[in-house]
PDB file of C-alpha atoms and ligand atoms in Angstrom:
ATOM      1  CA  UNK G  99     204.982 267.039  35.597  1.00  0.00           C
ATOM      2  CA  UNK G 100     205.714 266.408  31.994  1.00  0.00           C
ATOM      3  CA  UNK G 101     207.315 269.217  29.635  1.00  0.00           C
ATOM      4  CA  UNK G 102     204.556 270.836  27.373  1.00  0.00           C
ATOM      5  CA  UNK G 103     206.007 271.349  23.938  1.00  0.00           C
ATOM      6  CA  UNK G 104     204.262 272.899  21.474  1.00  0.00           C
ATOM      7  CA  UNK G 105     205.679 273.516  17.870  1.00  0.00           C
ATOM      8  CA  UNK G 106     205.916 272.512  14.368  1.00  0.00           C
ATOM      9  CA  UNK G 107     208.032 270.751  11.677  1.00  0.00           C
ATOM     10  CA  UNK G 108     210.032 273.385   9.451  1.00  0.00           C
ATOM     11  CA  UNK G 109     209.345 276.418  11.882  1.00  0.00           C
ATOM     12  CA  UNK G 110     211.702 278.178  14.218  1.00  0.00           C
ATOM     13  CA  UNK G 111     210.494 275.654  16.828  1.00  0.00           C
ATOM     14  CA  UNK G 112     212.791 272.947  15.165  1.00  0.00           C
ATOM     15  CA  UNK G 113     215.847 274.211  17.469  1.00  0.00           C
ATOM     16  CA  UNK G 114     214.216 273.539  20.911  1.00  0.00           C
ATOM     17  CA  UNK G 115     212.910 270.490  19.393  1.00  0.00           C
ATOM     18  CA  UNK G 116     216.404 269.622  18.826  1.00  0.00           C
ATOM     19  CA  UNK G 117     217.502 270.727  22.161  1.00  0.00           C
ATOM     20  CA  UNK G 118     214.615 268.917  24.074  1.00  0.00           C
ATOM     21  CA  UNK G 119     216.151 265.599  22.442  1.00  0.00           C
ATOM     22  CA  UNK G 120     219.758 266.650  23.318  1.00  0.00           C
ATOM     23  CA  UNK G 121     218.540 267.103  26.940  1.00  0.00           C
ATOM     24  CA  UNK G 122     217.418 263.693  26.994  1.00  0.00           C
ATOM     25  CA  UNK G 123     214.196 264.957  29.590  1.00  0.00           C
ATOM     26  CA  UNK G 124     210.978 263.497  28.821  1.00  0.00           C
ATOM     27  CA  UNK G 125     207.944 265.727  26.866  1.00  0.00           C
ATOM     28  CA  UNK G 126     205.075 265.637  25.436  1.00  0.00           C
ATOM     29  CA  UNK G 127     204.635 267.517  21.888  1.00  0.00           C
ATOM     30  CA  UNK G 128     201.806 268.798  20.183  1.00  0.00           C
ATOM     31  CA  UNK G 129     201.872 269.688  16.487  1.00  0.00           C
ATOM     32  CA  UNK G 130     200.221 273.333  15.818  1.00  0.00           C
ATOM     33  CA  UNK G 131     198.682 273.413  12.525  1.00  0.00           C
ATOM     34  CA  UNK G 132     198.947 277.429  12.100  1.00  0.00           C
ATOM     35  CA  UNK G 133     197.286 277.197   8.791  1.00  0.00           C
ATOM     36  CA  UNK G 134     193.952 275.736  10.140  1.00  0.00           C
ATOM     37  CA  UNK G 135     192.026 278.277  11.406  1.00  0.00           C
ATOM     38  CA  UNK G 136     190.381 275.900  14.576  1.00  0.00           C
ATOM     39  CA  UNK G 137     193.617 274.313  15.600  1.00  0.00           C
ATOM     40  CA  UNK G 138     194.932 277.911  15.595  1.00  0.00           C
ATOM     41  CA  UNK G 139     192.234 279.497  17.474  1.00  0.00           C
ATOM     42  CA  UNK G 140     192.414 276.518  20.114  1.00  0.00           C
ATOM     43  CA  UNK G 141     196.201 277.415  20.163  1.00  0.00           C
ATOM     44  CA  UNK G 142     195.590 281.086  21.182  1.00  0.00           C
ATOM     45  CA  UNK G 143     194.009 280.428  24.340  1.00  0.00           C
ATOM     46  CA  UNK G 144     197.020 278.449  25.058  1.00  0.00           C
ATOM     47  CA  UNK G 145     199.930 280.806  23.934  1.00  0.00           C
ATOM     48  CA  UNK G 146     197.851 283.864  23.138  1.00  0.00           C
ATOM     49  CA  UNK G 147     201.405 285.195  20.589  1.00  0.00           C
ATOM     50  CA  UNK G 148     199.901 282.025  18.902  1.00  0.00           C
ATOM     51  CA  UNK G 149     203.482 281.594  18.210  1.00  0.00           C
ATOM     52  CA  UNK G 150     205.525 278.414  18.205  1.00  0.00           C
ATOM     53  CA  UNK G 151     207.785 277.278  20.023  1.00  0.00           C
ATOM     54  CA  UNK G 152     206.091 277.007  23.338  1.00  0.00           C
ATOM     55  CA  UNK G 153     207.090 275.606  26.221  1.00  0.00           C
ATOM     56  CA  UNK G 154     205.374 274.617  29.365  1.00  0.00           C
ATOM     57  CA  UNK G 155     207.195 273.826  32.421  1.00  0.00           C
ATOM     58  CA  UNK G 156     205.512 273.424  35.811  1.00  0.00           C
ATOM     59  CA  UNK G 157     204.366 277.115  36.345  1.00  0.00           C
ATOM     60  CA  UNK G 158     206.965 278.182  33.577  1.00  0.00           C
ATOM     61  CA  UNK G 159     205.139 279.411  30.303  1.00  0.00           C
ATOM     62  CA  UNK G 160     207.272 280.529  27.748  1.00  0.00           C
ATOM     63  CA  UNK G 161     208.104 281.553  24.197  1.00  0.00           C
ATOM     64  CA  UNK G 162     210.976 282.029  22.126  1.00  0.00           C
ATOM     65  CA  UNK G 163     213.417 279.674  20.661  1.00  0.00           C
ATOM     66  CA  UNK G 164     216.528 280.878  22.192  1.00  0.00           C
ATOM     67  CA  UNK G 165     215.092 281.911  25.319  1.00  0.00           C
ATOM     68  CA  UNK G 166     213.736 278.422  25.870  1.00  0.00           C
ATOM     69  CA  UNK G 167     216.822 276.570  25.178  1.00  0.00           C
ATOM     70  CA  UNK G 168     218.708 278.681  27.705  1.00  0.00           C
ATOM     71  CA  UNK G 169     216.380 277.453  30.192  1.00  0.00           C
ATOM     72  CA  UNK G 170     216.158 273.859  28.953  1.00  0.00           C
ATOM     73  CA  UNK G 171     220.116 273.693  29.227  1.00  0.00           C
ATOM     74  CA  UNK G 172     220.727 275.257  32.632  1.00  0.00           C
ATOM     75  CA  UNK G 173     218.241 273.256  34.004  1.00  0.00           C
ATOM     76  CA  UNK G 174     217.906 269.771  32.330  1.00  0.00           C
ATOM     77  CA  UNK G 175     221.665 269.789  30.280  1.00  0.00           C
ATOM     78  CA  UNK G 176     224.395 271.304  32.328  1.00  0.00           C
ATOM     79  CA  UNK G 177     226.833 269.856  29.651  1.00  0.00           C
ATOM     80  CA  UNK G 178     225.881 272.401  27.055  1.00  0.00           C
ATOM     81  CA  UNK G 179     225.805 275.454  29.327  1.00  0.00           C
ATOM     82  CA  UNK G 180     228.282 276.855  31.410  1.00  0.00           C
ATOM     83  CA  UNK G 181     229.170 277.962  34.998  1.00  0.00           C
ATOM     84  CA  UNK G 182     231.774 280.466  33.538  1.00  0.00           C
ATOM     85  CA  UNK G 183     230.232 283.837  33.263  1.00  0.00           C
ATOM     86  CA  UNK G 184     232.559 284.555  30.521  1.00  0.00           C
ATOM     87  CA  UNK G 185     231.176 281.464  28.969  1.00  0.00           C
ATOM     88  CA  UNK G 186     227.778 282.109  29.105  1.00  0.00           C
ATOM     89  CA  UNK G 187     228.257 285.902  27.395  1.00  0.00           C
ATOM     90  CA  UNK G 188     229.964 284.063  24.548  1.00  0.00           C
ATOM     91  CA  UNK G 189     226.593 281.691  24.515  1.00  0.00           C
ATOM     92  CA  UNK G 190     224.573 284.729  24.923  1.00  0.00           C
ATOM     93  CA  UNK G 191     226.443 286.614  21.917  1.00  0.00           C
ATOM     94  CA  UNK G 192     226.457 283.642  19.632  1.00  0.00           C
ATOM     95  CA  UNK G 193     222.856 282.891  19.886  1.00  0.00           C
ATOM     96  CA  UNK G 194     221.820 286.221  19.254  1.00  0.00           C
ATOM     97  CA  UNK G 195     224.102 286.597  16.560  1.00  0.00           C
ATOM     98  CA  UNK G 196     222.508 283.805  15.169  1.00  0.00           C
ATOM     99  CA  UNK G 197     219.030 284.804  15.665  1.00  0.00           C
ATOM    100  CA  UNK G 198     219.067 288.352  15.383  1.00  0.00           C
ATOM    101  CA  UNK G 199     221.988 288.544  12.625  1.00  0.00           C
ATOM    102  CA  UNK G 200     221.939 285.811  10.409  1.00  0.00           C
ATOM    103  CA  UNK G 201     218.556 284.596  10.553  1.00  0.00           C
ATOM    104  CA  UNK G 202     217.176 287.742   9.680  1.00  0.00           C
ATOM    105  CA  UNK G 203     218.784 287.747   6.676  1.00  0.00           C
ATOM    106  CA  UNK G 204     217.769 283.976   5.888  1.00  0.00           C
ATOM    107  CA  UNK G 205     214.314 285.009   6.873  1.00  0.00           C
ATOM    108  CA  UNK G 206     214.436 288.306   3.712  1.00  0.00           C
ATOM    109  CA  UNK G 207     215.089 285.710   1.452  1.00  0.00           C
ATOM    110  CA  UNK G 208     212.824 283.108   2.746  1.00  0.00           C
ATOM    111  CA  UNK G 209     210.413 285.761   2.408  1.00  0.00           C
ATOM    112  CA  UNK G 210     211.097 286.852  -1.268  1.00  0.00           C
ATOM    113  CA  UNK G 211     211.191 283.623  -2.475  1.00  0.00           C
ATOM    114  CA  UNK G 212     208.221 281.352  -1.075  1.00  0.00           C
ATOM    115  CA  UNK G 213     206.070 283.890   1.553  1.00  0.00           C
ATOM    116  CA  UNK G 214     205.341 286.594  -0.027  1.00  0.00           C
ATOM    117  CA  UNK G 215     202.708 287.226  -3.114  1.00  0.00           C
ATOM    118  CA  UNK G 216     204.385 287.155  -6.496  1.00  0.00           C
ATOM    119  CA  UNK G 217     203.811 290.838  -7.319  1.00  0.00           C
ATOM    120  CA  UNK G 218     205.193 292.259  -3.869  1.00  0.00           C
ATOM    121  CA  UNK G 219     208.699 290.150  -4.523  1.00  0.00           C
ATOM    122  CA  UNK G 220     211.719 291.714  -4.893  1.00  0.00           C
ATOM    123  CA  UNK G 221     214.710 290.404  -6.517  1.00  0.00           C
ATOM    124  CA  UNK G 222     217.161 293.150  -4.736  1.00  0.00           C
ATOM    125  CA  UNK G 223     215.978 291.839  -1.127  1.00  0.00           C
ATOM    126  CA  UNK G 224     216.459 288.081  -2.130  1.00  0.00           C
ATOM    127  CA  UNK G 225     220.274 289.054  -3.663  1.00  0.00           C
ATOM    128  CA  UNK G 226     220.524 291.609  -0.602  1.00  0.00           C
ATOM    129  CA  UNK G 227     219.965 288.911   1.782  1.00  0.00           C
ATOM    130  CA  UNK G 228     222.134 286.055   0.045  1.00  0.00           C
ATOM    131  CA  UNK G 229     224.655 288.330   0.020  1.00  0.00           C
ATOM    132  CA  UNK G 230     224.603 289.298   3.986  1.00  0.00           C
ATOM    133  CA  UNK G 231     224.453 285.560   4.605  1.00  0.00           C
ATOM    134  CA  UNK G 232     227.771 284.852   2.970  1.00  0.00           C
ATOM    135  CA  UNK G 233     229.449 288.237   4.539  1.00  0.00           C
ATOM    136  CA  UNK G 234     227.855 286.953   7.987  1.00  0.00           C
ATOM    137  CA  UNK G 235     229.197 282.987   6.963  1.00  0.00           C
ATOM    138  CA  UNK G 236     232.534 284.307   6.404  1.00  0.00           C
ATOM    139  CA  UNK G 237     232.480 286.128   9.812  1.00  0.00           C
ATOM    140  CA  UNK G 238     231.674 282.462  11.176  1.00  0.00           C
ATOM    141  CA  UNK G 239     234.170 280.815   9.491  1.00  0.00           C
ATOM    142  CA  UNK G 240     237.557 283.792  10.988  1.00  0.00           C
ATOM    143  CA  UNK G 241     235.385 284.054  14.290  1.00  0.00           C
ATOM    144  CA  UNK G 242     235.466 280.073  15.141  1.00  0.00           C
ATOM    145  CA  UNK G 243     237.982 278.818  17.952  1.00  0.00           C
ATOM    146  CA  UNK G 244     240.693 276.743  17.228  1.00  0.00           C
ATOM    147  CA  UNK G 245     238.593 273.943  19.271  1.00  0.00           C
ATOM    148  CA  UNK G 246     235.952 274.360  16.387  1.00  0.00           C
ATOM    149  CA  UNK G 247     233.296 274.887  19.061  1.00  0.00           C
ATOM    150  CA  UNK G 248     231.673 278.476  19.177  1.00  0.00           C
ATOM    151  CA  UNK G 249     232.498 278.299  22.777  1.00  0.00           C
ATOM    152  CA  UNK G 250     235.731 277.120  23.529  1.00  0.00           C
ATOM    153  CA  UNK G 251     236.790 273.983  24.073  1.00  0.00           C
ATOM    154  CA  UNK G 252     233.208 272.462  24.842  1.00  0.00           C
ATOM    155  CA  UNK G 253     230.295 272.018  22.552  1.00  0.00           C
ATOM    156  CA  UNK G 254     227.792 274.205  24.193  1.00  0.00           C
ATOM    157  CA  UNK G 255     223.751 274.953  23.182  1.00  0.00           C
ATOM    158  CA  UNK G 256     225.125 277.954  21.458  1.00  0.00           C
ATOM    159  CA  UNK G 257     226.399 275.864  18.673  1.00  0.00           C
ATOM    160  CA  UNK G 258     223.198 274.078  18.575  1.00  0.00           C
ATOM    161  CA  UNK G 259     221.382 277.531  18.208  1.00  0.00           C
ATOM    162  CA  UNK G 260     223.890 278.842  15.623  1.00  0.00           C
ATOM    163  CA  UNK G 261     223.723 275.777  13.454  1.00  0.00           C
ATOM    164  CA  UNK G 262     220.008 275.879  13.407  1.00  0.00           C
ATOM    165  CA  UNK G 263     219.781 279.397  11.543  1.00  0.00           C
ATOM    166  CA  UNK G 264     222.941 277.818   9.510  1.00  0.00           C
ATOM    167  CA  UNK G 265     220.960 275.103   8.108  1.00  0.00           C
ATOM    168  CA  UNK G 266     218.289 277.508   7.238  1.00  0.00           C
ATOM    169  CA  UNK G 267     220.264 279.949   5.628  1.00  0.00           C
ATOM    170  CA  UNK G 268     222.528 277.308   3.234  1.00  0.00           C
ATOM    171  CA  UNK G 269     218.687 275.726   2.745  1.00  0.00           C
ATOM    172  CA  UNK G 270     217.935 279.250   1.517  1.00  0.00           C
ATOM    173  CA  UNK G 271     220.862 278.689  -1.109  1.00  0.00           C
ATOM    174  CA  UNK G 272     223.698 280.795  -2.976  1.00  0.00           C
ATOM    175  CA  UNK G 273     225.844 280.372   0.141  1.00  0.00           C
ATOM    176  CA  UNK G 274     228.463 278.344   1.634  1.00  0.00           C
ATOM    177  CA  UNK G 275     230.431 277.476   4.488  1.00  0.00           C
ATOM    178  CA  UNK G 276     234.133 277.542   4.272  1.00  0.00           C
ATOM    179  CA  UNK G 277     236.329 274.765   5.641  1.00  0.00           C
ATOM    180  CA  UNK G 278     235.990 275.521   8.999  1.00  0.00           C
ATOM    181  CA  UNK G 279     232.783 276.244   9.489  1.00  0.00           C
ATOM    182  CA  UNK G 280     231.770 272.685   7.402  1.00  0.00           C
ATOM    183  CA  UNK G 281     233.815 270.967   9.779  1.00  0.00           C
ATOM    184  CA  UNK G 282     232.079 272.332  12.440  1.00  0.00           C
ATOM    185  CA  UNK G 283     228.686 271.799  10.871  1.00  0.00           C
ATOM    186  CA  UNK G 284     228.632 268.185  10.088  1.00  0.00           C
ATOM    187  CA  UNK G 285     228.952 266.537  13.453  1.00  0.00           C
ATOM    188  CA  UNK G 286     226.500 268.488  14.829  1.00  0.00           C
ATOM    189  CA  UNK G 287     224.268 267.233  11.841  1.00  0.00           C
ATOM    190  CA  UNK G 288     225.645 263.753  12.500  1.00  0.00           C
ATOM    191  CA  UNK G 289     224.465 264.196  16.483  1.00  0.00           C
ATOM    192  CA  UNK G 290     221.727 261.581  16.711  1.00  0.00           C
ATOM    193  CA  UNK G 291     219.036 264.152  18.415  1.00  0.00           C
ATOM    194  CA  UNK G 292     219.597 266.730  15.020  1.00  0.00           C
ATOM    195  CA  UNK G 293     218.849 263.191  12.690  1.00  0.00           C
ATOM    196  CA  UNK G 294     216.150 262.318  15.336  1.00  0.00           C
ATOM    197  CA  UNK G 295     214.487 266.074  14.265  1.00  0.00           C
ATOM    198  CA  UNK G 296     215.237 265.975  10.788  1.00  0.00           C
ATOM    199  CA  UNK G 297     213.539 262.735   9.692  1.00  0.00           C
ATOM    200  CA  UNK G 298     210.644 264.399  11.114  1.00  0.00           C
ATOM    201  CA  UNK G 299     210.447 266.834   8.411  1.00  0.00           C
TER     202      UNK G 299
HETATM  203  N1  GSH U 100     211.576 284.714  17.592  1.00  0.00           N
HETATM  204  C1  GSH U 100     210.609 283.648  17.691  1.00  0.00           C
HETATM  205  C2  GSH U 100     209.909 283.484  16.352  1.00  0.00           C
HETATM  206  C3  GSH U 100     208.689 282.595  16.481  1.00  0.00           C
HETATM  207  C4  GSH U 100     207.894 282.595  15.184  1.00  0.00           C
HETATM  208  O1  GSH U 100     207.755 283.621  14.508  1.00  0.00           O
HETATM  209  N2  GSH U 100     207.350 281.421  14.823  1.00  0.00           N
HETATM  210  C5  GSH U 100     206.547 281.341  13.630  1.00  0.00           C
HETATM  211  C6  GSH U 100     206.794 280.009  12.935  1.00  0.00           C
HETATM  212  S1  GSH U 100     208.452 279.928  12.348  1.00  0.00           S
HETATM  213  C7  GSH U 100     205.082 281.414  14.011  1.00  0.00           C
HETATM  214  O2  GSH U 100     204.701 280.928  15.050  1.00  0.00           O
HETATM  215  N3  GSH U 100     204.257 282.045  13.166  1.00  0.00           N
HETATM  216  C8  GSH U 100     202.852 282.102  13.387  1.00  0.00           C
HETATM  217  C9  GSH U 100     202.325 283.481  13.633  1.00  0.00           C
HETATM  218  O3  GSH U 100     203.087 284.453  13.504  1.00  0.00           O
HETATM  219  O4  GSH U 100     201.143 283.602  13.940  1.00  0.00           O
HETATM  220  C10 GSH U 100     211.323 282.350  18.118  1.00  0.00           C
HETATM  221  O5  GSH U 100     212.493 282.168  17.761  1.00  0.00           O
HETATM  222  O6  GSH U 100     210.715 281.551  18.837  1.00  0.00           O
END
């Protein structure tokens, strides 16, 4: 049975798009216009978070970016995951570093820039945020292995999750990487699946 892989261009399903092209597995994807209220209510009764990413596998129904590309690399990339327990905790902490760390401050200053009405923006949250992001770049660029994979010596779906919320957060702008984290950064850009994604929009 075909992957079910529901999402959207520019939305935090944009990593396990990414990740269902570095797998290489076959799927079928549906666009979820959130903004239309029909396509949206149609949505619910599928993934009733009427969030995206969502993934259907077999009996498997399941949300959440990170979550989802744990699964699709143990099971369909074996490459980018690891049979080291000691591996797989640094792909654990990474991810969530990522997600829970970084991105949330990407996501303040996403928010008090282009989501949020006019009136209720707030200039300390956006500089509060761009700030964190560089403190939590910086981190990134002491914190990467000698290898210049998040993992040691093997590029791994943790560096795929990481330089998702990266690409967000320099989009976000008033940040940068330093040297090492760049030259970590641009392969993965120059990975044919993350050009695949981003001439997609
Ligand atoms: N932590 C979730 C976040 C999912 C999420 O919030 N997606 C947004 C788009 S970026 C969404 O579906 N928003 C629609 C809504 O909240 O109804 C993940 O990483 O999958």
């Amino acid at each position: 049975m075909t992957i079910q892989f529901y999402g959207a261009p520019m939305s935090s399903s944009g990593r396990t798009h990414l990740m269902l092209e570095e797998c290489g597995v076959g799927y079928e994807y549906t666009r979820v216009n959130l903004r239309d209220a029909e396509a949206k209510a149609a949505y619910l009764a599928i993934n009733p978070t009427g969030k995206i990413p969502f993934l259907i596998d077999g009996d498997l129904r399941m949300p959440e970016s990170i979550a989802i590309n744990f699964y699709l690399a143990e099971t369909y990339a074996p490459q980018l995951w690891s049979t080291d327990a000691k591996d797989r905790a640094r792909i654990y902490a990474w991810s969530l570093w990522g997600i829970s760390t970084l991105q949330h401050e990407a996501l303040r200053v996403l928010h008090h820039t282009m989501i949020v009405p006019a009136e209720h923006r707030s200039t300390f949250e956006v500089e509060t945020g761009k700030k964190n992001m560089q403190r939590y770049l910086d981190q990134l660029e002491t914190q990467l292995p000698a290898s210049g994979f998040l993992v040691p010596d093997k590029f791994t779906v943790a560096d795929l999750n990481v330089a998702s919320v990266v690409n967000l957060s320099i989009a976000m702008g008033g940040v940068r990487l330093g040297p090492k984290g760049q030259a970590w950064f641009d392969p993965i850009k120059a990975r044919p699946a993350w050009k695949k994604i981003a001439a997609q929009g």
